[in-house]
CSV table of C-alpha atoms in Angstrom, one decimal:
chain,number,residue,atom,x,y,z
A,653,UNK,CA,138.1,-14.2,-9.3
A,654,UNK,CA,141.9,-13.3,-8.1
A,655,UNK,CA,143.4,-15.1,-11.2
A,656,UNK,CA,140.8,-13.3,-13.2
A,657,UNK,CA,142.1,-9.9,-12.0
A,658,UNK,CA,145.5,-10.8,-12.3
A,659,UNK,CA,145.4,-12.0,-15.7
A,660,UNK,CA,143.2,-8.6,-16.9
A,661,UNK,CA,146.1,-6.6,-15.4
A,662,UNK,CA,148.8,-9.0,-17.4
A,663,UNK,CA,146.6,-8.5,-20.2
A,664,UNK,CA,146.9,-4.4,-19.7
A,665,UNK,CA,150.6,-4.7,-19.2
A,666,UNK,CA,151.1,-6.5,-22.2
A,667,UNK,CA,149.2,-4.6,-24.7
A,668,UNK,CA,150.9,-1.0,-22.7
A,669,UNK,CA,154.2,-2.9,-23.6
A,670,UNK,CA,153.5,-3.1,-26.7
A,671,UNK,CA,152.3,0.3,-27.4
A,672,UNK,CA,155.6,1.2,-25.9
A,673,UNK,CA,157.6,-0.8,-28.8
A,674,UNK,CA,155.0,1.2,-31.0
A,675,UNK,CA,155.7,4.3,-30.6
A,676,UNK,CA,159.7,3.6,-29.8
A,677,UNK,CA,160.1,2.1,-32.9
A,678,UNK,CA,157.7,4.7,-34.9
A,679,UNK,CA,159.9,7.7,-33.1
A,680,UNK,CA,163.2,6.4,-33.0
A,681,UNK,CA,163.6,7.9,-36.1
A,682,UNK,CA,163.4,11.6,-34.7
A,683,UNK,CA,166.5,11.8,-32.5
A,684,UNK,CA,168.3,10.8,-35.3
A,685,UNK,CA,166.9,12.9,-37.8
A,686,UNK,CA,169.8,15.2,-38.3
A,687,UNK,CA,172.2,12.4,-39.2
A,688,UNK,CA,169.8,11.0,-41.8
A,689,UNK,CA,169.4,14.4,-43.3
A,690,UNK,CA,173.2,14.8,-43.6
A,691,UNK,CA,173.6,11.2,-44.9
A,692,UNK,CA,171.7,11.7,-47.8
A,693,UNK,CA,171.3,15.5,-48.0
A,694,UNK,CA,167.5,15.9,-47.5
A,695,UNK,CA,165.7,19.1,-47.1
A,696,UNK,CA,163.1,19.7,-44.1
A,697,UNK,CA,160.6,19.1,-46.5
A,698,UNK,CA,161.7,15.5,-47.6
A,699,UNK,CA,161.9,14.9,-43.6
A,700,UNK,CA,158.3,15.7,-43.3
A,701,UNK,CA,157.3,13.0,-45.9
A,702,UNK,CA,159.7,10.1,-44.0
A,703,UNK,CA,158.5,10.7,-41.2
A,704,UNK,CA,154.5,11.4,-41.8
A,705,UNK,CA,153.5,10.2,-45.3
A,706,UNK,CA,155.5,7.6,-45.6
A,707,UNK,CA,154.3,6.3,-42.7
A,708,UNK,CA,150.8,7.3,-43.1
A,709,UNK,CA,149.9,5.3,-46.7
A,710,UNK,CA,150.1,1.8,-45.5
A,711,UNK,CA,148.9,2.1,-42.2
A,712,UNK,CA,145.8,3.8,-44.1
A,713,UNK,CA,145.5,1.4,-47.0
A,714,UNK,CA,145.9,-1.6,-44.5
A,715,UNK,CA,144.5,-0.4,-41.0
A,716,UNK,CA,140.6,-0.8,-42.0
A,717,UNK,CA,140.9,-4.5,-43.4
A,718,UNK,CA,143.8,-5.5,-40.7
A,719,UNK,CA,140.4,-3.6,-38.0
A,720,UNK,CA,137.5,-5.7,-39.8
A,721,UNK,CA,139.7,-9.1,-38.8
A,722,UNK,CA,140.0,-7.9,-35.8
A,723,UNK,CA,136.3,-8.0,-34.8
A,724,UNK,CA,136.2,-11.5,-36.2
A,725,UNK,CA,139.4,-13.1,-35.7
A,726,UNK,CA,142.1,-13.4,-32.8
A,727,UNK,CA,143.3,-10.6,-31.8
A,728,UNK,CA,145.8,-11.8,-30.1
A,729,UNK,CA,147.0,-13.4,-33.1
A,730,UNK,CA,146.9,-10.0,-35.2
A,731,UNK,CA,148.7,-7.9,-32.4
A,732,UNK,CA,151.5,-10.3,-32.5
A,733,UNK,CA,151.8,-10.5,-36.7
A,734,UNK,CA,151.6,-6.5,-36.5
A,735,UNK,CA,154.5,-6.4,-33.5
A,736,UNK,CA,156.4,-9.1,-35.7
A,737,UNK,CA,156.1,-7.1,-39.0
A,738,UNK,CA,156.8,-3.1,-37.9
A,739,UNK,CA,160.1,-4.4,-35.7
A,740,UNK,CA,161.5,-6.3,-38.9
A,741,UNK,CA,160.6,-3.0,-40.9
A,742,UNK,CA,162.2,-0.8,-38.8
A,743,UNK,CA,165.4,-2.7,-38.3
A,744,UNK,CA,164.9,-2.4,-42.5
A,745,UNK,CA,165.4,1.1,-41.9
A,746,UNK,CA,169.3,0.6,-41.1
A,747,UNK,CA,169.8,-0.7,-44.3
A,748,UNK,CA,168.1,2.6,-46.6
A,749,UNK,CA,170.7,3.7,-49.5
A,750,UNK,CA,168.7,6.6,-50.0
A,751,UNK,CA,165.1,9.0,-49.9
A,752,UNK,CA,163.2,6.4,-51.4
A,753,UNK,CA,164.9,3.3,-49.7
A,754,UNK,CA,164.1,4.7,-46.5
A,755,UNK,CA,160.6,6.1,-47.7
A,756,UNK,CA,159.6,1.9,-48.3
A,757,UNK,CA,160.8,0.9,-45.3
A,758,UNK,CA,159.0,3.0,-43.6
A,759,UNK,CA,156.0,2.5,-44.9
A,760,UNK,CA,156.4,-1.4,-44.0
A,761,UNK,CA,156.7,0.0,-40.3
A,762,UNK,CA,153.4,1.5,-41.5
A,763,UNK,CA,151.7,-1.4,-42.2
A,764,UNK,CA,152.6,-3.5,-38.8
A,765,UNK,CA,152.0,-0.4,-37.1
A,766,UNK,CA,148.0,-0.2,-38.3
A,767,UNK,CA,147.3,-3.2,-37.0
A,768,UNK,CA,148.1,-3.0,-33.2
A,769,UNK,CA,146.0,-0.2,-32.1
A,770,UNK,CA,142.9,-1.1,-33.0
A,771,UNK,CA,143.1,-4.6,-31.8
A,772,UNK,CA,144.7,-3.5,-28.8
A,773,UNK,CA,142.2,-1.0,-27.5
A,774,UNK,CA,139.3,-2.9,-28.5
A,775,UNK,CA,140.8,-6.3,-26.3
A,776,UNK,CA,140.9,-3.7,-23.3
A,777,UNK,CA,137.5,-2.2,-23.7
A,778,UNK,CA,136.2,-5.8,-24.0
A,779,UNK,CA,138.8,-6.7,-20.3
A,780,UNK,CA,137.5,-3.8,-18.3
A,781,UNK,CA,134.0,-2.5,-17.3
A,782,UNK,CA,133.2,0.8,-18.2
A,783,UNK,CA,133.7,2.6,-15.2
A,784,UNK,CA,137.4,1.0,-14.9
A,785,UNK,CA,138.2,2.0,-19.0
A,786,UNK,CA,139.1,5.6,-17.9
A,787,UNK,CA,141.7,4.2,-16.0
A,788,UNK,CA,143.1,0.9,-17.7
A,789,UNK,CA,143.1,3.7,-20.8
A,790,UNK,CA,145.7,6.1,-18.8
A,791,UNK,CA,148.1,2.8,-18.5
A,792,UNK,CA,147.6,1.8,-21.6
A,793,UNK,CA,148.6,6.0,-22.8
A,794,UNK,CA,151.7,5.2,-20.7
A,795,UNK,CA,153.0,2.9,-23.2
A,796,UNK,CA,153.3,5.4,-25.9
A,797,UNK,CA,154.9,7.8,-23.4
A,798,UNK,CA,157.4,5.2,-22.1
A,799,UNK,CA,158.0,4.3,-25.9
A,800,UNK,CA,159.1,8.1,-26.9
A,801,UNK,CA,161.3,8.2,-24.0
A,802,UNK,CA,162.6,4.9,-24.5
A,803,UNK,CA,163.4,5.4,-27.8
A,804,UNK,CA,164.9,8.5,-27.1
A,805,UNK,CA,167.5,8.3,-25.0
A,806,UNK,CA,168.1,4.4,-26.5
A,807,UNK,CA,168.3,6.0,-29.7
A,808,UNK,CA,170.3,8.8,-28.5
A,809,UNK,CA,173.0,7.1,-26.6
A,810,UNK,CA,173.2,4.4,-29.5
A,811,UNK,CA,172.9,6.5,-32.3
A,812,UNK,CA,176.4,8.4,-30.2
A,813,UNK,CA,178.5,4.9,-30.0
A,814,UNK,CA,177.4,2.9,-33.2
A,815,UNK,CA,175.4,5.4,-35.7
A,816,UNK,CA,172.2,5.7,-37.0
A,817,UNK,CA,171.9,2.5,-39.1
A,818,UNK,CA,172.8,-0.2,-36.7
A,819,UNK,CA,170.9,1.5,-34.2
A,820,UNK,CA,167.8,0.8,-36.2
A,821,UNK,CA,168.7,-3.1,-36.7
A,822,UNK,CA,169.2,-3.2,-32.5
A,823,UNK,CA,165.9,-1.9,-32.1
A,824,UNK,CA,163.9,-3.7,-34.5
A,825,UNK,CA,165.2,-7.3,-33.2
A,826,UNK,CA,163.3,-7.1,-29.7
A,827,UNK,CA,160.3,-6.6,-31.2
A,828,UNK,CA,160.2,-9.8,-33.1
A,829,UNK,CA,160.9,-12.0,-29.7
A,830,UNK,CA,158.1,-9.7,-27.5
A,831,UNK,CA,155.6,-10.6,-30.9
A,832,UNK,CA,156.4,-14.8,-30.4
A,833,UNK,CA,155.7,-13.7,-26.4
A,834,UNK,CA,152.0,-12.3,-27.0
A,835,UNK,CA,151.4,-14.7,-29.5
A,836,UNK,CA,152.4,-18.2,-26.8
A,837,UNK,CA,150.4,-16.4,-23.7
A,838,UNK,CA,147.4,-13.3,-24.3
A,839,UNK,CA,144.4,-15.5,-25.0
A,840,UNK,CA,141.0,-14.4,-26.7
A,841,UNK,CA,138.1,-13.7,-24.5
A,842,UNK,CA,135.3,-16.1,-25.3
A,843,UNK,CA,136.9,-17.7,-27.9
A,844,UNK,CA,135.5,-15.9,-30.5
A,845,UNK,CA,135.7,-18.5,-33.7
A,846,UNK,CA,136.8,-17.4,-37.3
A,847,UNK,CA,134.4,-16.8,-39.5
A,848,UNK,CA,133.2,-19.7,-42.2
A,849,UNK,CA,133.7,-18.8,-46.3
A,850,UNK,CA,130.2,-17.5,-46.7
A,851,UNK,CA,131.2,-14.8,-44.2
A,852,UNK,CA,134.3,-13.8,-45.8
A,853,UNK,CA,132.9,-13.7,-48.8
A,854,UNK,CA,130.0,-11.2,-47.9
A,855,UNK,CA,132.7,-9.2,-45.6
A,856,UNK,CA,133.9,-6.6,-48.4
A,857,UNK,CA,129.9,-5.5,-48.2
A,858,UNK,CA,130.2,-5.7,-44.8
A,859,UNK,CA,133.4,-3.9,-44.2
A,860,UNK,CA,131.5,-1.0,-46.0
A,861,UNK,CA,128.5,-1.4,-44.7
A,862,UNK,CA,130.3,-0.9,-41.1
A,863,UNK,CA,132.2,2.5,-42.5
A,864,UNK,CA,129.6,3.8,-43.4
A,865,UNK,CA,127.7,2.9,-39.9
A,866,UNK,CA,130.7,4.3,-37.8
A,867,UNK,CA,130.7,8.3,-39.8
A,868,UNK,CA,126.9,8.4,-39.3
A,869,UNK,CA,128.0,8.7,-35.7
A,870,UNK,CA,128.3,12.0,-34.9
A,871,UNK,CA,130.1,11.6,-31.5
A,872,UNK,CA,132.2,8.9,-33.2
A,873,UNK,CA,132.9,11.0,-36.1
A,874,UNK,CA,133.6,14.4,-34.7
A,875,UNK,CA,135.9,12.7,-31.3
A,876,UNK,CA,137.7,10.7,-34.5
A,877,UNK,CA,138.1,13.8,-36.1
A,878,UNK,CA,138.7,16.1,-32.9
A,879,UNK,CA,141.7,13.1,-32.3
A,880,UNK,CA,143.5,13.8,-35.7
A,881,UNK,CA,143.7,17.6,-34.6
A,882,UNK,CA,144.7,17.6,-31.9
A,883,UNK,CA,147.4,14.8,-32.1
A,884,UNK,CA,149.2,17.3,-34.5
A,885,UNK,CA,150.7,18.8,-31.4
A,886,UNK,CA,151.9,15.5,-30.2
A,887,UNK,CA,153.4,14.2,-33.4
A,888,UNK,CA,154.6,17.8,-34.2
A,889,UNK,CA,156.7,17.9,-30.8
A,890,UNK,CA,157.5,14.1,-30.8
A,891,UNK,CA,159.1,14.2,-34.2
A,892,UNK,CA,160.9,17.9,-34.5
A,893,UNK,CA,161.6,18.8,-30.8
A,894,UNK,CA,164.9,16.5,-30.9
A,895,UNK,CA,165.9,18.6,-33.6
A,896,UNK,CA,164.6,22.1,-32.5
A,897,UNK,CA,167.0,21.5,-29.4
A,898,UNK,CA,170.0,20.4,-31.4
A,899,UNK,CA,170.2,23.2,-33.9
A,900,UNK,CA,169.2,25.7,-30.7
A,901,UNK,CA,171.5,24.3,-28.0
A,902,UNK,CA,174.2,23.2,-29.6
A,903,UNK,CA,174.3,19.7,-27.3
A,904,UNK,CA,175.3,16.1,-28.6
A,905,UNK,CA,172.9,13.8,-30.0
A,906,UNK,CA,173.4,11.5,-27.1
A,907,UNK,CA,172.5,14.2,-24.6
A,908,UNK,CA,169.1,15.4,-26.7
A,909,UNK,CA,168.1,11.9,-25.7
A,910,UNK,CA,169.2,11.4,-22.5
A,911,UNK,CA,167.3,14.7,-21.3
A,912,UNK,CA,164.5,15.2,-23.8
A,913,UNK,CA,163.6,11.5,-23.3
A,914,UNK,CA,163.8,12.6,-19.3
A,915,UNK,CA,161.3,15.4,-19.8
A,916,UNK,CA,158.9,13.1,-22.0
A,917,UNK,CA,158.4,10.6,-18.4
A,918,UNK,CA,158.3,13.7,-15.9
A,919,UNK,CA,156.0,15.1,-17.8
A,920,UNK,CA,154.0,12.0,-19.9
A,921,UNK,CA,153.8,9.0,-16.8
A,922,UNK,CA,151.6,11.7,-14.8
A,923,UNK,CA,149.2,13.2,-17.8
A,924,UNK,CA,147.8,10.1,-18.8
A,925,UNK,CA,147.2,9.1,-15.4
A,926,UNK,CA,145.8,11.9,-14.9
A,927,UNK,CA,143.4,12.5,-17.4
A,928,UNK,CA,142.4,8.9,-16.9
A,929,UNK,CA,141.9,9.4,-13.2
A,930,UNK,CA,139.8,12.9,-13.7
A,931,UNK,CA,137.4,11.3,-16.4
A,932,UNK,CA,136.4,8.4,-14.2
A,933,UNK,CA,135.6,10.7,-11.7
A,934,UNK,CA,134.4,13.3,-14.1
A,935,UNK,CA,131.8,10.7,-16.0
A,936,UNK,CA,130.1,9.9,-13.0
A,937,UNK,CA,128.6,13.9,-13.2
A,938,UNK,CA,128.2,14.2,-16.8
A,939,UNK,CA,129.6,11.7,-19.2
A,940,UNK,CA,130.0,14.9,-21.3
A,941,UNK,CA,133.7,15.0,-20.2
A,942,UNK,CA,135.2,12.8,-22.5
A,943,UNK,CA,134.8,15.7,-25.1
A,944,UNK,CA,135.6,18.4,-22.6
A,945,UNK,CA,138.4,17.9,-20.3
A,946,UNK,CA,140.4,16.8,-24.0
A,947,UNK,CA,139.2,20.2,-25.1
A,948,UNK,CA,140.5,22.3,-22.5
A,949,UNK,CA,143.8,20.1,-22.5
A,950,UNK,CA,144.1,20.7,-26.5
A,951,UNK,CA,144.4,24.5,-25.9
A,952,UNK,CA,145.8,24.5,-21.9
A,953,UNK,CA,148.9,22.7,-23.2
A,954,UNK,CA,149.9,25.6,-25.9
A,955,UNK,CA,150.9,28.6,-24.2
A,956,UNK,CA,153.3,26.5,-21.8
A,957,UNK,CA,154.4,24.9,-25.3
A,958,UNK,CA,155.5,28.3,-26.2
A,959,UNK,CA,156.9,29.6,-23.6
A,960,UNK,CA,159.2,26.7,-23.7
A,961,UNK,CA,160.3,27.2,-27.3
A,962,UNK,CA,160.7,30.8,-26.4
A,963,UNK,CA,163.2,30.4,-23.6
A,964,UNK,CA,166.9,30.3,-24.3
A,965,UNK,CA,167.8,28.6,-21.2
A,966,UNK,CA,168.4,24.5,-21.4
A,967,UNK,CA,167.0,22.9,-18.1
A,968,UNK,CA,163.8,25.8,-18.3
A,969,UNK,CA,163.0,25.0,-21.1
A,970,UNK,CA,162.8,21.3,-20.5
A,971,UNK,CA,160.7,22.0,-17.1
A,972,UNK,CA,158.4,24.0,-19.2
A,973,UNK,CA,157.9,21.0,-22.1
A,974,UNK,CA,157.4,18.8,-19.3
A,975,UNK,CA,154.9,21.0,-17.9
A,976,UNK,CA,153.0,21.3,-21.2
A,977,UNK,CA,153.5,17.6,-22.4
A,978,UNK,CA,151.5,16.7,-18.7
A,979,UNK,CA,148.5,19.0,-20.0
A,980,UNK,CA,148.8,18.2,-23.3
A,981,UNK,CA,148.5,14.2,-22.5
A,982,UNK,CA,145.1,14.1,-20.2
A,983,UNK,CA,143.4,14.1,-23.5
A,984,UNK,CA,144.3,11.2,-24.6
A,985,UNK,CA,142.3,8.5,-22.3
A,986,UNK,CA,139.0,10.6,-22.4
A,987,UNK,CA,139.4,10.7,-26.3
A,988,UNK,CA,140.1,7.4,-26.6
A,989,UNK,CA,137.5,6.1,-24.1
A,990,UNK,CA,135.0,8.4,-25.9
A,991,UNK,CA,135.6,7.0,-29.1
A,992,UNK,CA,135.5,3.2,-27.9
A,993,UNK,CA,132.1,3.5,-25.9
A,994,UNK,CA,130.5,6.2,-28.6
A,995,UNK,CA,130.0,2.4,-31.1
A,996,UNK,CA,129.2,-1.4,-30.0
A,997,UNK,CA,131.3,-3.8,-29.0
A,998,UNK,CA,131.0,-5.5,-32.2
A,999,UNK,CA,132.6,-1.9,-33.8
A,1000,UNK,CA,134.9,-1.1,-31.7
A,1001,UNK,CA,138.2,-2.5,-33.5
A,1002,UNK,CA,136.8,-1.0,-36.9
A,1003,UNK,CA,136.1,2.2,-35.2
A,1004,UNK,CA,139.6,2.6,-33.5
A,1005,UNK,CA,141.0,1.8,-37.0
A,1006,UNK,CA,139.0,4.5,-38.3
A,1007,UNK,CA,140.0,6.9,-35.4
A,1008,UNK,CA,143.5,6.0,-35.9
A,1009,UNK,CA,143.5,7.1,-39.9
A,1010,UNK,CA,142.3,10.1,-38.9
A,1011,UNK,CA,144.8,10.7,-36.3
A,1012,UNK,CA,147.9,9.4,-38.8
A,1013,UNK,CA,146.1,11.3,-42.0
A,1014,UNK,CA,146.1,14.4,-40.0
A,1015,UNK,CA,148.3,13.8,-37.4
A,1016,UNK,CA,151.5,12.2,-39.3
A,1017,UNK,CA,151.0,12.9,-42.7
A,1018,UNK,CA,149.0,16.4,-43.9
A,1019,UNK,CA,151.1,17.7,-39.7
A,1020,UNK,CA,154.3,16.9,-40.1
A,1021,UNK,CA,154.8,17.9,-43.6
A,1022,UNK,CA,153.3,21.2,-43.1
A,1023,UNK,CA,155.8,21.7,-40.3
A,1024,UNK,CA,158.5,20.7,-42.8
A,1025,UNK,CA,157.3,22.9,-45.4
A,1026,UNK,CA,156.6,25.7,-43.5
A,1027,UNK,CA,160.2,25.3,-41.8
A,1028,UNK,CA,161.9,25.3,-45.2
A,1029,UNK,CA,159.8,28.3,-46.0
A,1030,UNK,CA,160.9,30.1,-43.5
A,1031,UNK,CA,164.3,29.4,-43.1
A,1032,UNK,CA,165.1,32.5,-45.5
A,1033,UNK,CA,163.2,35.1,-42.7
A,1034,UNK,CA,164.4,33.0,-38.9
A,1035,UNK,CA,167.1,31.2,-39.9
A,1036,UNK,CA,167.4,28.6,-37.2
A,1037,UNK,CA,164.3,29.6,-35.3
A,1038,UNK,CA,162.1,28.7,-38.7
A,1039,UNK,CA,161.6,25.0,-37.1
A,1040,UNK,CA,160.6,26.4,-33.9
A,1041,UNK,CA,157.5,29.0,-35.3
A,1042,UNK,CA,156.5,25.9,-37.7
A,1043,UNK,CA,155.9,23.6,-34.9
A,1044,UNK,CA,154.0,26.2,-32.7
A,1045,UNK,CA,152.1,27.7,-35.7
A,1046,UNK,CA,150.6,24.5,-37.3
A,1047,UNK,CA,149.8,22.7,-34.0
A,1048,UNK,CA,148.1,26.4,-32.8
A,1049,UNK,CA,146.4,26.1,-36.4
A,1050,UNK,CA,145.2,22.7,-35.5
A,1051,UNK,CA,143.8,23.1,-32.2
A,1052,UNK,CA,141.1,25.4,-32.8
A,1053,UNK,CA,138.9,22.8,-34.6
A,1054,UNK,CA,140.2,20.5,-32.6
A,1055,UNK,CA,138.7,22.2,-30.0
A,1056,UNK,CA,135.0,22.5,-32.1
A,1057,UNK,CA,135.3,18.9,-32.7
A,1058,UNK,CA,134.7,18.0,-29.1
A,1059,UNK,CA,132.3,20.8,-29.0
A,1060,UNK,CA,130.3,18.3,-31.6
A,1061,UNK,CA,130.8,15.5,-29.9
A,1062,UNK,CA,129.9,16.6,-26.5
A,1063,UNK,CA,126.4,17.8,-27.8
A,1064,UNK,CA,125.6,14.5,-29.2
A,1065,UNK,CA,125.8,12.8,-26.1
A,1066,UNK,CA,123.8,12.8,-23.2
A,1067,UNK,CA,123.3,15.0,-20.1
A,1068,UNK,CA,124.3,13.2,-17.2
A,1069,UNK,CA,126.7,10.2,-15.8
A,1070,UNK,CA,128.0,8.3,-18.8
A,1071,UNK,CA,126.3,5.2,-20.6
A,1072,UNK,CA,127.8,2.4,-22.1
A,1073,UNK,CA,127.4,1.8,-26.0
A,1074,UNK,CA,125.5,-1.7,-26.6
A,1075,UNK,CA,122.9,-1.1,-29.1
A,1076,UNK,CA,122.7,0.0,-33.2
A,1077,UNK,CA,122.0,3.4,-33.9
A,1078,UNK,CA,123.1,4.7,-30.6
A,1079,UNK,CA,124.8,8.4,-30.6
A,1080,UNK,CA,125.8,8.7,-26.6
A,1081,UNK,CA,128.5,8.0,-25.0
């Protein structure tokens, strides 16, 4: 029972390592952003696509099929080709000529990057009971948060002594020996075998079948939809606030790392804890807080937000992101934990895929390049403050049906301490 514990927790630590290389590889690309737009003159508007649509296509086009294997086939296995595939992608990055060079690459890093989640977060809901996901989820949002950090102040301090493109190659070779790692020692539970031919051929009938299964959920649906909202503030601050502080503060590029990727782990180790902490306890009352506590978060986190872009003095406004990045993060573990128990087991890879193009359709793509635009737009009227109102006004626009998603999802499930998805049909969660 002891090595059974252990090996769940080596499990968790894995797959939280992984999300870490995830996200540091997905966001490396921020801190560095003013260098890449000087290298091949791009506007704020051709930023917006690199960094969100780009991105977004692949990891789209692929995430659903690479989710459908998933639920049949190792997943183990798929974590490790998707690790493999986005850390030989990104190190691709280092070697872009121009837009479009760098516009493929990173939709390679898309399509590695599609494939992790889903299989990820379904391995974990599959390792831990229900009233332990709350939890395990707030380590495994610790990834992501370790990841920005990480691959801020790496990319910061490396971007400083060697430039922008080897930096990419450095951190794209790591990723390639951690994939070989998972793939020699994270085993699947039960043994789940691979499907025979007559399987695969029915699955493109099945894979539809499934789809359409999942957005006749309505707590699935409106918590998918309510996590592409609302993720617009993370991506939004992820991506642009590295920026935002260089063309405010006038500091190096290796100094934007070194603090804003300090800020990210005051502020980001806590918040998932948190919220993953408060919804276990929460639950037990009225499973109903999965879709609230994220839905006070979603709106708590944006006047601290904004009174940090607001203030012209360095270390407050870092205490004050911190502050808001804390609030703004207990919404992840509830979402996610909503979203995984809101479909069966048998779902749950396919339904975090589906989450997960929300979040990057929303999120990444139609997010960051409204902030983009709506910077370039306003340049002419704030000058150097036109990046700051962009990333306040389209994450603000954003969170209010955010915000009404959860509303939805909440009143589809019922009153009371929270219930585990096993059945078809089922709406609760």
């Amino acid at each position: 029972m002891g090595e059974h514990r252990h090996y769940r927790h080596f499990v968790l630590a894995v797959i939280t390592f992984g999300g870490m290389l995830n996200i540091a590889d997905r966001l490396i690309l921020s801190i560095m952003l003013e260098d890449i737009k000087h290298a091949f003159a791009l506007s704020d508007t051709q930023i917006g696509l690199i960094t969100g649509f780009a991105f977004t296509v692949l990891y789209v086009v692929c995430g659903l099929p690479i989710a459908w294997l998933a639920d049949r086939m190792s997943r183990p296995l798929i974590i490790a080709l998707a690790i493999a595939t986005w850390s030989l992608m990104t190190a691709c990055c280092g070697l872009a000529t121009g837009f479009w060079t760098f516009f493929l690459a990173r939709m390679g890093v898309g399509i590695g990057e599609s494939g992790s989640g889903p299989a990820g977060t379904s391995l974990l809901t599959q390792t831990f009971k229900g009233h332990e996901l709350g939890r395990a989820m707030g380590i495994y949002f610790l990834g992501p948060t370790l990841g920005t950090a990480a691959g801020l102040i790496l990319g910061g301090v490396l971007a400083h002594a060697v430039g922008w493109r080897m930096t990419f190659l450095l951190l794209g070779i790591p990723g390639i020996l951690f994939a070989l790692f998972v793939f020699l020692t994270v085993q699947e539970p039960g043994g789940r075998p691979i499907p025979d031919k007559v399987s695969l051929g029915k699955g493109l009938i099945a894979w539809f079948t499934g789809i359409r299964a999942l957005c006749a959920n309505r707590v699935f649906l409106a918590g998918s939809l309510a996590f592409g909202c609302m993720i617009v503030t993370g991506y939004g601050f992820a991506t642009w606030l590295a920026a935002i502080m260089l063309r405010g503060f006038h500091v190096s590029t290796a100094d934007v790392g070194f603090y804003l990727g300090l800020a990210f782990v005051l502020g980001g180790i806590p918040g998932p804890l948190l919220g993953g902490y408060l919804t276990d306890w929460l639950v037990q009352r009225d499973g109903r807080w999965r879709a609230w506590l994220p839905a006070i978060a979603t709106l708590g986190c944006l006047p601290i937000y904004l009174a940090a872009l607001q203030s012209t003095n360095f270390w407050t406004f870092l205490g004050l992101f911190s502050c808001g990045y804390l609030v703004f993060l207990t919404a992840q573990a509830p979402t996610v934990s909503l979203i995984q128990l809101a479909v069966r087991p048998d779902e749950r890879a396919m339904a975090m895929a589906v989450a997960m193009i929300f979040n990057n359709l929303i999120g990444q793509a139609l997010g960051l390049f409204l902030i983009g635009y709506a910077s370039t737009s306003l340049t002419p009227l704030f000058g150097t403050k036109a990046l700051t109102w962009a990333v306040i006004d389209v994450s603000a626009a954003f969170a209010v049906p955010a915000v009404l998603f959860y509303l939805v999802a909440a009143s589809g499930m019922a009153r009371g301490p929270l219930k585990m998805m096993n059945g078809p049909g089922s709406s609760q969660a």
